[in-house]
Amino acid sequence: MEQNVIQPPGCEGYPPTAEQILHNIDIPTSTLYGVLTMMTVLGNLVYLEEIVYLLSKTPFSYKRTTYIWITGAPPVIAATSCIGLWIPRSTMFTDFTASIYFTICIHKFLVMMVEEYGGEEAFIHRLHGVPMKISTGPCCCCCLCLPNIPMSRKTLTVLKSGTLQAALLRPILLFFATVLWTNGNYEQGKMKVDGAFLWITILSVAAFILSLWPIGILFNQAKSNLSSHNIVPKFALNQSVLILTQAQGGIINLLVSTGTIVCAAPFSARARGAFMHQQLLVMEMFILILVSRCYYRRQYHLNTEEGCPPQCQEQDKLKSHANGGVVLLTKPVMVSQQKV
């Protein structure tokens, strides 16, 4: 809960308007704003170039769409943070926009892992009956007694539902937060039992954490099967965006609540904390944009003659011996990749 910290005069109130910032801006601050704005513009230009590359160099597939969604998380977050820097009173809405987009990206990342196997049919063919470890983070990393579950089409549907629920529920919660804010019942950062912010935050965080559980379950299996697809660096990039947007913001809010971050005109303590968080996000997302470009800039060719990867072929051989030399499952069309 938020502590009652005595603030100097002028520290309470609304964040400054864009006009107030421009009126009080000095040379160091204007330089900072210019550099951060330029980083945001360059980052989004790099992302647009990546979209053009994916559209022109890769065949039309659902995988291409997921790539565009996932690689768009850093530039979208950088753009919303930059808008929040110039218009501090829009911070709540820019944070909502970035949060909704990244929640959708969490679901898209799970879909991408399935598509890297060649699609849902190829995924089921490759991993049908394979035990999946569910005692993984962030929900059940300490529950080592949980049994493994065999992979099946039903299991995959449940895992997809786990990420999809957050992509649907969080926008609804944030919509109600906006409605309550217009009525004066929602104050961002105010952890009061009788306030809407506390309960909406609890439900939103719970849905978000639950959506990360299926990602961890599938990644434990995919990190060995899809190593040639750079799945580990892609997962690390996804988790980096998660940590920088969620954990970093939580730490700064805690510092504001304890009085470590104090006000500095024309910013109140809370507005200054949001200002610092947005500055860091613009720089961090710019770095992630450049790094993600290295791992997602690949060209994929459909090859109907290649069949399953070596691991899948070995599984087919085992099934062939188990069924008297006859393979009962038909090999799906897989996707091979060639690094540019």
XYZ file of N, CA and C in Angstrom, residues 49-196:
444
model
N 10.877 -0.698 -42.262
C 11.728 -1.375 -43.247
C 11.658 -2.880 -43.075
N 11.553 -3.322 -41.829
C 11.438 -4.757 -41.560
C 10.107 -5.305 -42.079
N 9.038 -4.530 -41.942
C 7.741 -4.953 -42.473
C 7.816 -5.104 -43.992
N 8.427 -4.120 -44.655
C 8.571 -4.189 -46.113
C 9.370 -5.424 -46.508
N 10.410 -5.720 -45.752
C 11.222 -6.902 -46.045
C 10.403 -8.187 -45.892
N 9.654 -8.285 -44.796
C 8.856 -9.492 -44.561
C 7.781 -9.662 -45.630
N 7.178 -8.563 -46.051
C 6.131 -8.651 -47.058
C 6.670 -9.023 -48.435
N 7.900 -8.618 -48.727
C 8.453 -8.841 -50.068
C 9.292 -10.108 -50.171
N 9.859 -10.566 -49.053
C 10.795 -11.682 -49.101
C 10.258 -12.984 -48.527
N 9.123 -12.945 -47.867
C 8.581 -14.165 -47.282
C 7.229 -14.485 -47.897
N 6.886 -15.762 -48.052
C 5.590 -16.126 -48.608
C 4.480 -15.791 -47.632
N 3.292 -15.592 -48.173
C 2.154 -15.264 -47.322
C 1.834 -16.449 -46.422
N 1.814 -16.200 -45.138
C 1.495 -17.228 -44.155
C 1.138 -16.552 -42.854
N 0.530 -17.343 -41.964
C 0.184 -16.804 -40.657
C 1.435 -16.474 -39.853
N 2.533 -17.195 -40.143
C 3.790 -16.936 -39.450
C 4.278 -15.524 -39.742
N 4.159 -15.084 -40.980
C 4.598 -13.739 -41.332
C 3.821 -12.693 -40.550
N 2.520 -12.930 -40.382
C 1.702 -11.998 -39.611
C 2.149 -11.942 -38.158
N 2.458 -13.091 -37.574
C 2.913 -13.101 -36.179
C 4.252 -12.401 -36.037
N 5.132 -12.559 -37.006
C 6.413 -11.848 -36.955
C 6.197 -10.335 -36.921
N 5.287 -9.850 -37.759
C 5.029 -8.415 -37.813
C 4.465 -7.919 -36.479
N 3.574 -8.698 -35.876
C 3.013 -8.323 -34.579
C 4.084 -8.306 -33.502
N 4.874 -9.373 -33.418
C 5.832 -9.503 -32.313
C 6.941 -8.478 -32.416
N 7.502 -8.292 -33.605
C 8.570 -7.304 -33.753
C 8.059 -5.880 -33.605
N 6.748 -5.701 -33.627
C 6.184 -4.363 -33.465
C 6.073 -3.908 -32.017
N 6.305 -4.819 -31.056
C 6.166 -4.433 -29.646
C 7.139 -3.324 -29.238
N 8.460 -3.449 -29.487
C 9.369 -2.359 -29.083
C 9.063 -1.014 -29.740
N 8.834 -0.951 -31.060
C 8.531 0.373 -31.635
C 7.214 0.961 -31.154
N 6.210 0.132 -30.919
C 4.938 0.659 -30.413
C 5.122 1.225 -29.010
N 5.846 0.497 -28.164
C 6.084 0.968 -26.797
C 6.935 2.237 -26.810
N 7.930 2.285 -27.704
C 8.758 3.487 -27.815
C 7.918 4.676 -28.265
N 7.013 4.462 -29.220
C 6.175 5.555 -29.719
C 5.221 6.054 -28.641
N 4.580 5.137 -27.905
C 3.661 5.568 -26.847
C 4.415 6.289 -25.724
N 5.633 5.826 -25.418
C 6.432 6.488 -24.381
C 6.850 7.889 -24.824
N 7.192 8.035 -26.096
C 7.583 9.347 -26.611
C 6.405 10.322 -26.573
N 5.222 9.833 -26.902
C 4.030 10.688 -26.809
C 3.787 11.101 -25.360
N 3.988 10.151 -24.430
C 3.836 10.473 -23.015
C 4.842 11.492 -22.526
N 6.033 11.523 -23.137
C 7.028 12.525 -22.766
C 6.577 13.925 -23.153
N 6.041 14.056 -24.364
C 5.632 15.373 -24.849
C 4.292 15.816 -24.263
N 3.416 14.846 -23.986
C 2.090 15.166 -23.433
C 1.913 14.338 -22.158
N 2.444 14.784 -21.034
C 2.421 13.976 -19.803
C 1.024 13.567 -19.346
N 0.021 14.371 -19.636
C -1.328 14.023 -19.173
C -1.950 12.873 -19.959
N -1.277 12.448 -21.017
C -1.764 11.307 -21.790
C -1.130 9.995 -21.334
N -0.353 10.031 -20.256
C 0.411 8.849 -19.836
C -0.475 7.641 -19.600
N -1.616 7.840 -18.942
C -2.483 6.706 -18.658
C -2.951 6.035 -19.935
N -3.290 6.813 -20.944
C -3.805 6.247 -22.187
C -2.679 5.616 -23.021
N -1.504 6.221 -23.000
C -0.386 5.622 -23.733
C 0.054 4.325 -23.067
N 0.019 4.287 -21.741
C 0.350 3.041 -21.033
C -0.675 1.962 -21.339
N -1.952 2.335 -21.390
C -2.991 1.364 -21.718
C -2.769 0.800 -23.127
N -2.448 1.674 -24.073
C -2.238 1.230 -25.453
C -1.072 0.251 -25.549
N 0.050 0.595 -24.909
C 1.221 -0.286 -24.944
C 0.923 -1.607 -24.245
N 0.184 -1.556 -23.145
C -0.132 -2.775 -22.399
C -1.015 -3.709 -23.218
N -2.022 -3.158 -23.887
C -2.910 -3.981 -24.705
C -2.141 -4.610 -25.863
N -1.301 -3.822 -26.520
C -0.548 -4.347 -27.665
C 0.383 -5.470 -27.225
N 1.087 -5.283 -26.119
C 2.036 -6.313 -25.694
C 1.310 -7.573 -25.222
N 0.136 -7.426 -24.640
C -0.645 -8.603 -24.253
C -1.005 -9.439 -25.474
N -1.375 -8.769 -26.567
C -1.655 -9.486 -27.812
C -0.378 -10.159 -28.329
N 0.760 -9.497 -28.171
C 2.030 -10.070 -28.617
C 2.381 -11.339 -27.847
N 1.973 -11.418 -26.573
C 2.206 -12.636 -25.792
C 1.486 -13.812 -26.450
N 0.235 -13.597 -26.840
C -0.509 -14.656 -27.527
C 0.125 -14.971 -28.885
N 0.545 -13.944 -29.592
C 1.160 -14.152 -30.898
C 2.480 -14.927 -30.782
N 3.194 -14.744 -29.687
C 4.459 -15.461 -29.518
C 4.203 -16.961 -29.368
N 3.162 -17.331 -28.633
C 2.829 -18.755 -28.535
C 2.433 -19.303 -29.898
N 1.652 -18.530 -30.641
C 1.264 -18.957 -31.989
C 2.496 -19.099 -32.876
N 3.461 -18.192 -32.718
C 4.679 -18.254 -33.524
C 5.457 -19.532 -33.246
N 5.543 -19.948 -31.985
C 6.255 -21.179 -31.667
C 5.594 -22.386 -32.331
N 4.260 -22.382 -32.364
C 3.547 -23.470 -33.046
C 3.811 -23.412 -34.545
N 3.800 -22.206 -35.115
C 4.028 -22.062 -36.548
C 5.451 -22.429 -36.949
N 6.409 -22.265 -36.047
C 7.789 -22.632 -36.365
C 7.936 -24.135 -36.603
N 7.017 -24.923 -36.069
C 7.019 -26.361 -36.338
C 6.425 -26.674 -37.712
N 5.836 -25.695 -38.351
C 5.202 -25.895 -39.638
C 3.703 -25.772 -39.594
N 3.165 -25.312 -38.475
C 1.724 -25.184 -38.336
C 1.193 -26.107 -37.254
N -0.093 -25.975 -36.971
C -0.686 -26.753 -35.884
C -0.653 -28.248 -36.161
N -0.919 -28.644 -37.416
C -0.911 -30.072 -37.736
C 0.490 -30.658 -37.572
N 1.491 -29.935 -38.045
C 2.865 -30.406 -37.898
C 3.278 -30.436 -36.434
N 2.809 -29.462 -35.664
C 3.122 -29.422 -34.241
C 2.547 -30.647 -33.530
N 1.277 -30.964 -33.810
C 0.649 -32.134 -33.188
C 1.351 -33.410 -33.637
N 1.701 -33.491 -34.912
C 2.401 -34.668 -35.437
C 3.749 -34.856 -34.746
N 4.443 -33.764 -34.523
C 5.795 -33.842 -33.944
C 5.771 -34.161 -32.464
N 4.830 -33.586 -31.711
C 4.856 -33.675 -30.252
C 3.694 -34.463 -29.659
N 2.925 -35.159 -30.493
C 1.779 -35.895 -29.964
C 2.252 -36.954 -28.956
N 1.703 -36.889 -27.766
C 2.049 -37.838 -26.712
C 3.298 -37.496 -25.933
N 4.039 -36.469 -26.337
C 5.255 -36.079 -25.626
C 4.869 -35.425 -24.301
N 5.435 -35.881 -23.169
C 5.085 -35.270 -21.882
C 5.588 -33.830 -21.785
N 4.724 -32.917 -21.361
C 5.050 -31.508 -21.228
C 5.130 -31.144 -19.751
N 6.217 -30.528 -19.367
C 6.419 -30.120 -17.980
C 5.623 -28.857 -17.706
N 4.709 -28.927 -16.727
C 3.871 -27.772 -16.407
C 4.324 -27.070 -15.126
N 5.280 -27.656 -14.421
C 5.803 -26.998 -13.212
C 6.864 -25.985 -13.611
N 6.414 -24.947 -14.276
C 7.303 -23.912 -14.772
C 6.751 -22.540 -14.407
N 7.568 -21.520 -14.569
C 7.166 -20.168 -14.207
C 6.178 -19.574 -15.190
N 5.530 -18.499 -14.778
C 5.638 -17.858 -13.464
C 4.646 -18.359 -12.432
N 3.765 -19.298 -12.811
C 2.698 -19.712 -11.897
C 3.092 -20.891 -11.004
N 3.752 -21.890 -11.568
C 3.946 -23.154 -10.843
C 5.404 -23.591 -10.826
N 6.331 -22.639 -10.783
C 7.747 -23.020 -10.797
C 8.155 -23.732 -9.519
N 7.408 -23.542 -8.425
C 7.736 -24.199 -7.150
C 6.938 -25.483 -6.940
N 5.998 -25.768 -7.817
C 5.155 -26.971 -7.667
C 5.771 -28.127 -8.452
N 6.885 -28.654 -7.936
C 7.602 -29.706 -8.657
C 6.844 -31.030 -8.665
N 5.826 -31.162 -7.806
C 5.075 -32.415 -7.743
C 4.022 -32.520 -8.836
N 3.811 -31.467 -9.594
C 2.794 -31.516 -10.651
C 3.207 -32.523 -11.725
N 2.285 -33.368 -12.176
C 2.629 -34.360 -13.203
C 2.769 -33.730 -14.579
N 3.556 -34.361 -15.419
C 3.650 -33.925 -16.808
C 2.371 -34.300 -17.545
N 2.019 -33.508 -18.532
C 0.815 -33.787 -19.307
C 1.221 -34.112 -20.747
N 0.606 -35.127 -21.346
C 0.951 -35.450 -22.737
C 0.386 -34.413 -23.697
N 1.162 -34.087 -24.697
C 0.695 -33.119 -25.694
C -0.345 -33.751 -26.601
N -1.403 -33.025 -26.837
C -2.468 -33.452 -27.737
C -3.120 -32.192 -28.309
N -4.051 -32.396 -29.199
C -4.746 -31.244 -29.764
C -5.525 -30.499 -28.684
N -6.107 -31.223 -27.743
C -6.846 -30.594 -26.657
C -5.917 -29.787 -25.759
N -4.737 -30.349 -25.476
C -3.761 -29.628 -24.643
C -3.326 -28.335 -25.316
N -3.084 -28.399 -26.606
C -2.685 -27.197 -27.340
C -3.786 -26.142 -27.305
N -5.035 -26.569 -27.411
C -6.156 -25.624 -27.342
C -6.217 -24.946 -25.982
N -5.977 -25.712 -24.919
C -5.976 -25.130 -23.577
C -4.845 -24.117 -23.424
N -3.660 -24.438 -23.956
C -2.532 -23.515 -23.871
C -2.814 -22.225 -24.640
N -3.407 -22.357 -25.813
C -3.761 -21.160 -26.572
C -4.802 -20.323 -25.839
N -5.735 -20.991 -25.180
C -6.756 -20.257 -24.427
C -6.137 -19.487 -23.267
N -5.049 -20.048 -22.695
C -4.387 -19.372 -21.585
C -3.812 -18.029 -21.960
N -3.276 -17.903 -23.176
C -2.754 -16.612 -23.618
C -3.852 -15.729 -24.213
N -4.844 -16.358 -24.830
C -5.914 -15.588 -25.457
C -6.790 -14.883 -24.427
N -6.951 -15.490 -23.233
C -7.812 -14.872 -22.225
C -7.280 -13.509 -21.801
N -5.950 -13.372 -21.714
C -5.392 -12.076 -21.344
C -5.555 -11.066 -22.473
N -5.391 -11.531 -23.725
C -5.551 -10.636 -24.866
C -6.976 -10.105 -24.973
N -7.942 -10.829 -24.431
C -9.336 -10.378 -24.450
C -9.727 -9.656 -23.169
N -9.250 -10.153 -22.019
C -9.687 -9.620 -20.730
C -9.029 -8.283 -20.397
N -7.734 -8.151 -20.654
C -7.045 -6.915 -20.265
C -7.594 -5.673 -20.998
N -7.868 -5.736 -22.311
C -8.490 -4.552 -22.939
C -9.829 -4.186 -22.320
N -10.615 -5.198 -21.920
C -11.909 -4.910 -21.289
C -11.700 -4.217 -19.946
N -10.742 -4.716 -19.157
C -10.459 -4.105 -17.861
C -9.962 -2.672 -18.021
N -9.095 -2.450 -18.988
C -8.564 -1.110 -19.199
C -9.638 -0.170 -19.743
N -10.589 -0.708 -20.492
C -11.719 0.116 -20.948
C -12.548 0.577 -19.758
N -12.836 -0.338 -18.821
C -13.584 0.045 -17.625
C -12.783 1.031 -16.777
N -11.456 0.875 -16.767
C -10.623 1.816 -16.020
C -10.761 3.225 -16.594
N -10.788 3.315 -17.929
C -10.951 4.623 -18.566
C -12.310 5.224 -18.254
N -13.345 4.386 -18.276
C -14.699 4.878 -17.969
C -14.770 5.375 -16.531
N -14.201 4.599 -15.597
C -14.225 5.005 -14.193
C -13.365 6.243 -13.954
N -12.305 6.399 -14.737
C -11.446 7.584 -14.600
C -12.212 8.852 -14.973
N -13.028 8.759 -16.002
C -13.817 9.930 -16.397
C -14.821 10.318 -15.328
N -15.197 9.325 -14.487
C -16.164 9.596 -13.411
C -15.475 9.923 -12.091
N -14.140 9.913 -12.079
C -13.402 10.240 -10.864
C -13.215 9.091 -9.904
N -13.536 7.846 -10.331
C -13.400 6.688 -9.447
C -12.100 5.924 -9.652
N -11.312 6.324 -10.622
C -10.062 5.610 -10.931
C -8.918 6.620 -10.911
N -8.004 6.453 -9.953
C -6.826 7.297 -9.845
C -5.595 6.423 -10.006
N -4.861 6.621 -11.074
C -3.712 5.779 -11.372
C -2.650 5.937 -10.288
N -2.200 4.784 -9.774
C -1.164 4.768 -8.754
C -1.680 4.835 -7.333
N -2.975 5.055 -7.125
C -3.541 5.170 -5.786
C -4.029 3.798 -5.318
N -3.252 3.159 -4.462
C -3.575 1.824 -3.963
C -4.505 1.929 -2.750
N -5.772 2.154 -3.010
C -6.766 2.232 -1.938
C -7.740 1.068 -2.061
N -8.137 0.521 -0.910
C -9.045 -0.625 -0.924
C -10.383 -0.260 -1.546
N -10.831 0.961 -1.323
C -12.117 1.381 -1.881
C -11.968 2.048 -3.242
N -10.780 1.957 -3.846
C -10.550 2.538 -5.163
C -10.541 1.484 -6.253
N -10.907 1.893 -7.452
C -10.977 0.951 -8.575
C -9.585 0.539 -9.062
